[in-house]
Tab-separated table of C-alpha atoms in Angstrom:
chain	number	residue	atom	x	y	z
D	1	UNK	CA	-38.683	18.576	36.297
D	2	UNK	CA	-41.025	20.761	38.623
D	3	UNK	CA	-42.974	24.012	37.854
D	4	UNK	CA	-42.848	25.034	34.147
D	5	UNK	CA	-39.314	23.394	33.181
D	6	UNK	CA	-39.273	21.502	30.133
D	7	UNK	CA	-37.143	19.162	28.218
D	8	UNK	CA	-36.708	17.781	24.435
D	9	UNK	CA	-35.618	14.386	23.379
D	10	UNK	CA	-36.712	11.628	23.323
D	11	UNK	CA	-36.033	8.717	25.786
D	12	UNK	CA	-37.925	5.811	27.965
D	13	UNK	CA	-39.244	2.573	26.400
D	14	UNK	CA	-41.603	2.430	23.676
D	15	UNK	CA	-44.834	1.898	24.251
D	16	UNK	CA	-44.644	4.167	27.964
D	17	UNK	CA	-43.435	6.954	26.569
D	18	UNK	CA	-46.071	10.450	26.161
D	19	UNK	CA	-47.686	11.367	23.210
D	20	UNK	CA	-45.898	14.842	22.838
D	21	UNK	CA	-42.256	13.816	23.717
D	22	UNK	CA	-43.125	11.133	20.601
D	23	UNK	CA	-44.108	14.229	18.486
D	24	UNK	CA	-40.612	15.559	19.626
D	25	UNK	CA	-42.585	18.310	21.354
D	26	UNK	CA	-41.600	20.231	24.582
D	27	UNK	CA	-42.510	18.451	27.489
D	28	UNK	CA	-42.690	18.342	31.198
D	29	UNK	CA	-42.935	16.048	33.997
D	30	UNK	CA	-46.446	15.335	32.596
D	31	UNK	CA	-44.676	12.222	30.552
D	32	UNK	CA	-43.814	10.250	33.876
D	33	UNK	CA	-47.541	10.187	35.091
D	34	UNK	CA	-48.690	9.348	31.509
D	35	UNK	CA	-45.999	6.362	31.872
D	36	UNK	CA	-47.462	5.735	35.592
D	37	UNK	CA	-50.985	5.257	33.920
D	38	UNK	CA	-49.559	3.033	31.256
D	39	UNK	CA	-48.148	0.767	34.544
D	40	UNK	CA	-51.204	1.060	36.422
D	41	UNK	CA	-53.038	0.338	33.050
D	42	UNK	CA	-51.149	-2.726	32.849
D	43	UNK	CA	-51.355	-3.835	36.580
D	44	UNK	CA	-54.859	-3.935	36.687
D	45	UNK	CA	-55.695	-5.696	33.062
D	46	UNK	CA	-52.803	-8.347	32.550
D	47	UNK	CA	-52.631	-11.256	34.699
D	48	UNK	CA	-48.888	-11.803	36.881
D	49	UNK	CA	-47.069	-14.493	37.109
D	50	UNK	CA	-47.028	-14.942	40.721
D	51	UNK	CA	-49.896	-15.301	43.188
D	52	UNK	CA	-50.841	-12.447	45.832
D	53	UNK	CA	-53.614	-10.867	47.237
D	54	UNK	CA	-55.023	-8.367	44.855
D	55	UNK	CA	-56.639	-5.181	46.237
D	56	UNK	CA	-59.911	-4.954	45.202
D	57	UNK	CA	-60.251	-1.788	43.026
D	58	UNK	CA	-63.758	-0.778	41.660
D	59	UNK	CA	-63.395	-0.816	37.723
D	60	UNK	CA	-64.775	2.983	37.954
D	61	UNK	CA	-62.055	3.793	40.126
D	62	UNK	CA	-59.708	2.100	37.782
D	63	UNK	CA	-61.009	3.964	34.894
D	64	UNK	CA	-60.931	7.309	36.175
D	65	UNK	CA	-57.368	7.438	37.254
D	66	UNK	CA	-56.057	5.723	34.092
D	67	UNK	CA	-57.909	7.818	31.897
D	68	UNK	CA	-56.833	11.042	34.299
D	69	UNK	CA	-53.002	9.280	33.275
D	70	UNK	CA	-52.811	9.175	29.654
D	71	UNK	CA	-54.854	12.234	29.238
D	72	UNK	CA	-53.226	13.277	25.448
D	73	UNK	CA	-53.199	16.636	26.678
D	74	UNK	CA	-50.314	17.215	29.363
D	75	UNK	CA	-51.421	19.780	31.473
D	76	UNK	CA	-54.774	18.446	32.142
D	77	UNK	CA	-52.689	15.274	33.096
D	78	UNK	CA	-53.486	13.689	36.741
D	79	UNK	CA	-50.168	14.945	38.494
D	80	UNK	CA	-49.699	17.812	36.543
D	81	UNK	CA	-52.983	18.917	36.960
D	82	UNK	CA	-54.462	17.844	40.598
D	83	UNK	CA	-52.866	15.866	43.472
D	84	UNK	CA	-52.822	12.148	42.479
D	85	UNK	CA	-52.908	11.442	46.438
D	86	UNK	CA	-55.969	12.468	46.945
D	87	UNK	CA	-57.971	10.505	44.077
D	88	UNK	CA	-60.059	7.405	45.334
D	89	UNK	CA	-57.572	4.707	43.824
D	90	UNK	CA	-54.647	5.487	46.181
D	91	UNK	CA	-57.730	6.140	49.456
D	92	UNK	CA	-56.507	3.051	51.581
D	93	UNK	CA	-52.780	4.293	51.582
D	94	UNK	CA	-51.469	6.067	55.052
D	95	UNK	CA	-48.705	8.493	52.857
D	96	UNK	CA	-47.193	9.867	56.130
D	97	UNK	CA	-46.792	6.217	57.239
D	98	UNK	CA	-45.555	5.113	53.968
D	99	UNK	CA	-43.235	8.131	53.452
D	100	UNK	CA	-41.546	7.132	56.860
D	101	UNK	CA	-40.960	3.908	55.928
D	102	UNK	CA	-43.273	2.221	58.499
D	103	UNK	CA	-45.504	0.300	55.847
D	104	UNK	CA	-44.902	-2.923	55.054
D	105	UNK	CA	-44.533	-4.178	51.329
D	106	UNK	CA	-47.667	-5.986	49.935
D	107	UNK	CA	-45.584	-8.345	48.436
D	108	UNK	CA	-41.882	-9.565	48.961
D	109	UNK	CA	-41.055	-11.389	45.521
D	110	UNK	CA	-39.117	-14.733	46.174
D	111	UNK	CA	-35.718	-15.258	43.578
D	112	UNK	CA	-36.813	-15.568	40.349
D	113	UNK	CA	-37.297	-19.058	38.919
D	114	UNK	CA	-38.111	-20.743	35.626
D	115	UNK	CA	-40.767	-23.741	35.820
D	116	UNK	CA	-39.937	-26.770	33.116
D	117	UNK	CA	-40.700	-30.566	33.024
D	118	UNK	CA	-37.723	-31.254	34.719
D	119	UNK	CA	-38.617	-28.781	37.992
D	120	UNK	CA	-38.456	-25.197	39.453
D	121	UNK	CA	-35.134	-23.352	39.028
D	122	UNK	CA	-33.744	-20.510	40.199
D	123	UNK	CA	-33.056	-18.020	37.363
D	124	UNK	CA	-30.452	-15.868	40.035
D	125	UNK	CA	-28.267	-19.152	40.453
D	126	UNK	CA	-28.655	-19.761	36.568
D	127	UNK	CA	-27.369	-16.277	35.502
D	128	UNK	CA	-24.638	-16.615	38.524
D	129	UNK	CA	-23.185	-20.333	37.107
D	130	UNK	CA	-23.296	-18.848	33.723
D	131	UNK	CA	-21.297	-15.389	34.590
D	132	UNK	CA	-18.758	-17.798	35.882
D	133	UNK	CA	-17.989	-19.537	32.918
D	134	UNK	CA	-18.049	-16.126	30.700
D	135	UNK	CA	-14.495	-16.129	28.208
D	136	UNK	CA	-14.430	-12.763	29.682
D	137	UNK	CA	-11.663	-12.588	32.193
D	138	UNK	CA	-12.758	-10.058	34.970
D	139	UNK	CA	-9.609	-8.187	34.520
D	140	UNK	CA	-10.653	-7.659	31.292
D	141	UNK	CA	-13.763	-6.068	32.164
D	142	UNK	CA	-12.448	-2.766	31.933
D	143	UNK	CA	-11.969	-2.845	28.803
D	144	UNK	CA	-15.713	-1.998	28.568
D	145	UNK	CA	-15.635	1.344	30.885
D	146	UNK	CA	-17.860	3.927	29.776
D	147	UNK	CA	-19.308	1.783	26.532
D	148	UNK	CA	-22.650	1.904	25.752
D	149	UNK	CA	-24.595	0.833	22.722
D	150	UNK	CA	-27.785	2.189	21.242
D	151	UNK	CA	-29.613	0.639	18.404
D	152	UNK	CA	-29.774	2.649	15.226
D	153	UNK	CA	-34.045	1.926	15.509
D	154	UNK	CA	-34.070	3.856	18.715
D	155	UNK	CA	-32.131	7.024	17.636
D	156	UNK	CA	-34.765	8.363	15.903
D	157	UNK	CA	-38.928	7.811	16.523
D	158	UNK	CA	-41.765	8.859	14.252
């Protein structure tokens, strides 16, 4: 949604969703960068599971641009209001280099893998062996074209 469009309904995952598409208010794209902030928010205060080299981010730095993110009121939201690029948390990124693909990833995640007494496992090959021995005959599979399933507790919000 650019300029002054707006939407209604209500959809994303609790707990990232905006404050006004939750009050079933209009809204615009001021919800994604209040759901960015909730991801940065979380990047920078809960530990990962995985090792990597962490940029070091001053915690005023961190504030201001999370607090610029889930700013209640949308258009005085960081995105909405002001060019997130050019705040002091994204200063060490090259955007024309990134943009044209010429920037390596920080971080290439490995398969995923469960650790237990008995050793390291890879989760990919776990879901693979047990796809195989689904009763579902692929065939079959069809069947389930176009079906989709919503759960009665997310077809309406507070």
């Amino acid at each position: 949604m650019f300029g002054e469009r707006t939407a209604t309904g209500c959809v994303g995952t609790l707990g990232f969703i905006a404050p006004e598409m939750l009050a079933g208010e209009e809204y615009n794209a001021g919800v994604d960068w209040f759901s960015f902030g909730v991801i940065i928010k979380e990047m920078i205060t809960v530990t990962s599971g995985y090792n990597r080299t962490q940029a070091k981010i001053p915690v005023d730095v961190a504030k201001d641009i999370i607090n610029k993110l889930l700013c209640n009121n949308p258009s005085q939201r960081l995105g909405v209001n002001g060019n997130i690029r050019q705040h002091q948390f994204f200063v060490h990124i090259d955007w024309v280099s990134l943009e044209a693909l010429r920037v390596a990833p920080p971080h290439v995640p490995g398969p995923p893998t469960i650790r237990t007494s008995s050793g390291v496992f890879n989760i990919d090959h776990i879901e693979r062996e047990e796809a195989r021995r689904s009763p579902i005959r692929a065939e079959d599979q069809e069947l389930f074209a176009g079906f989709s399933y919503i759960s009665p507790k997310w077809r309406t919000f507070p």
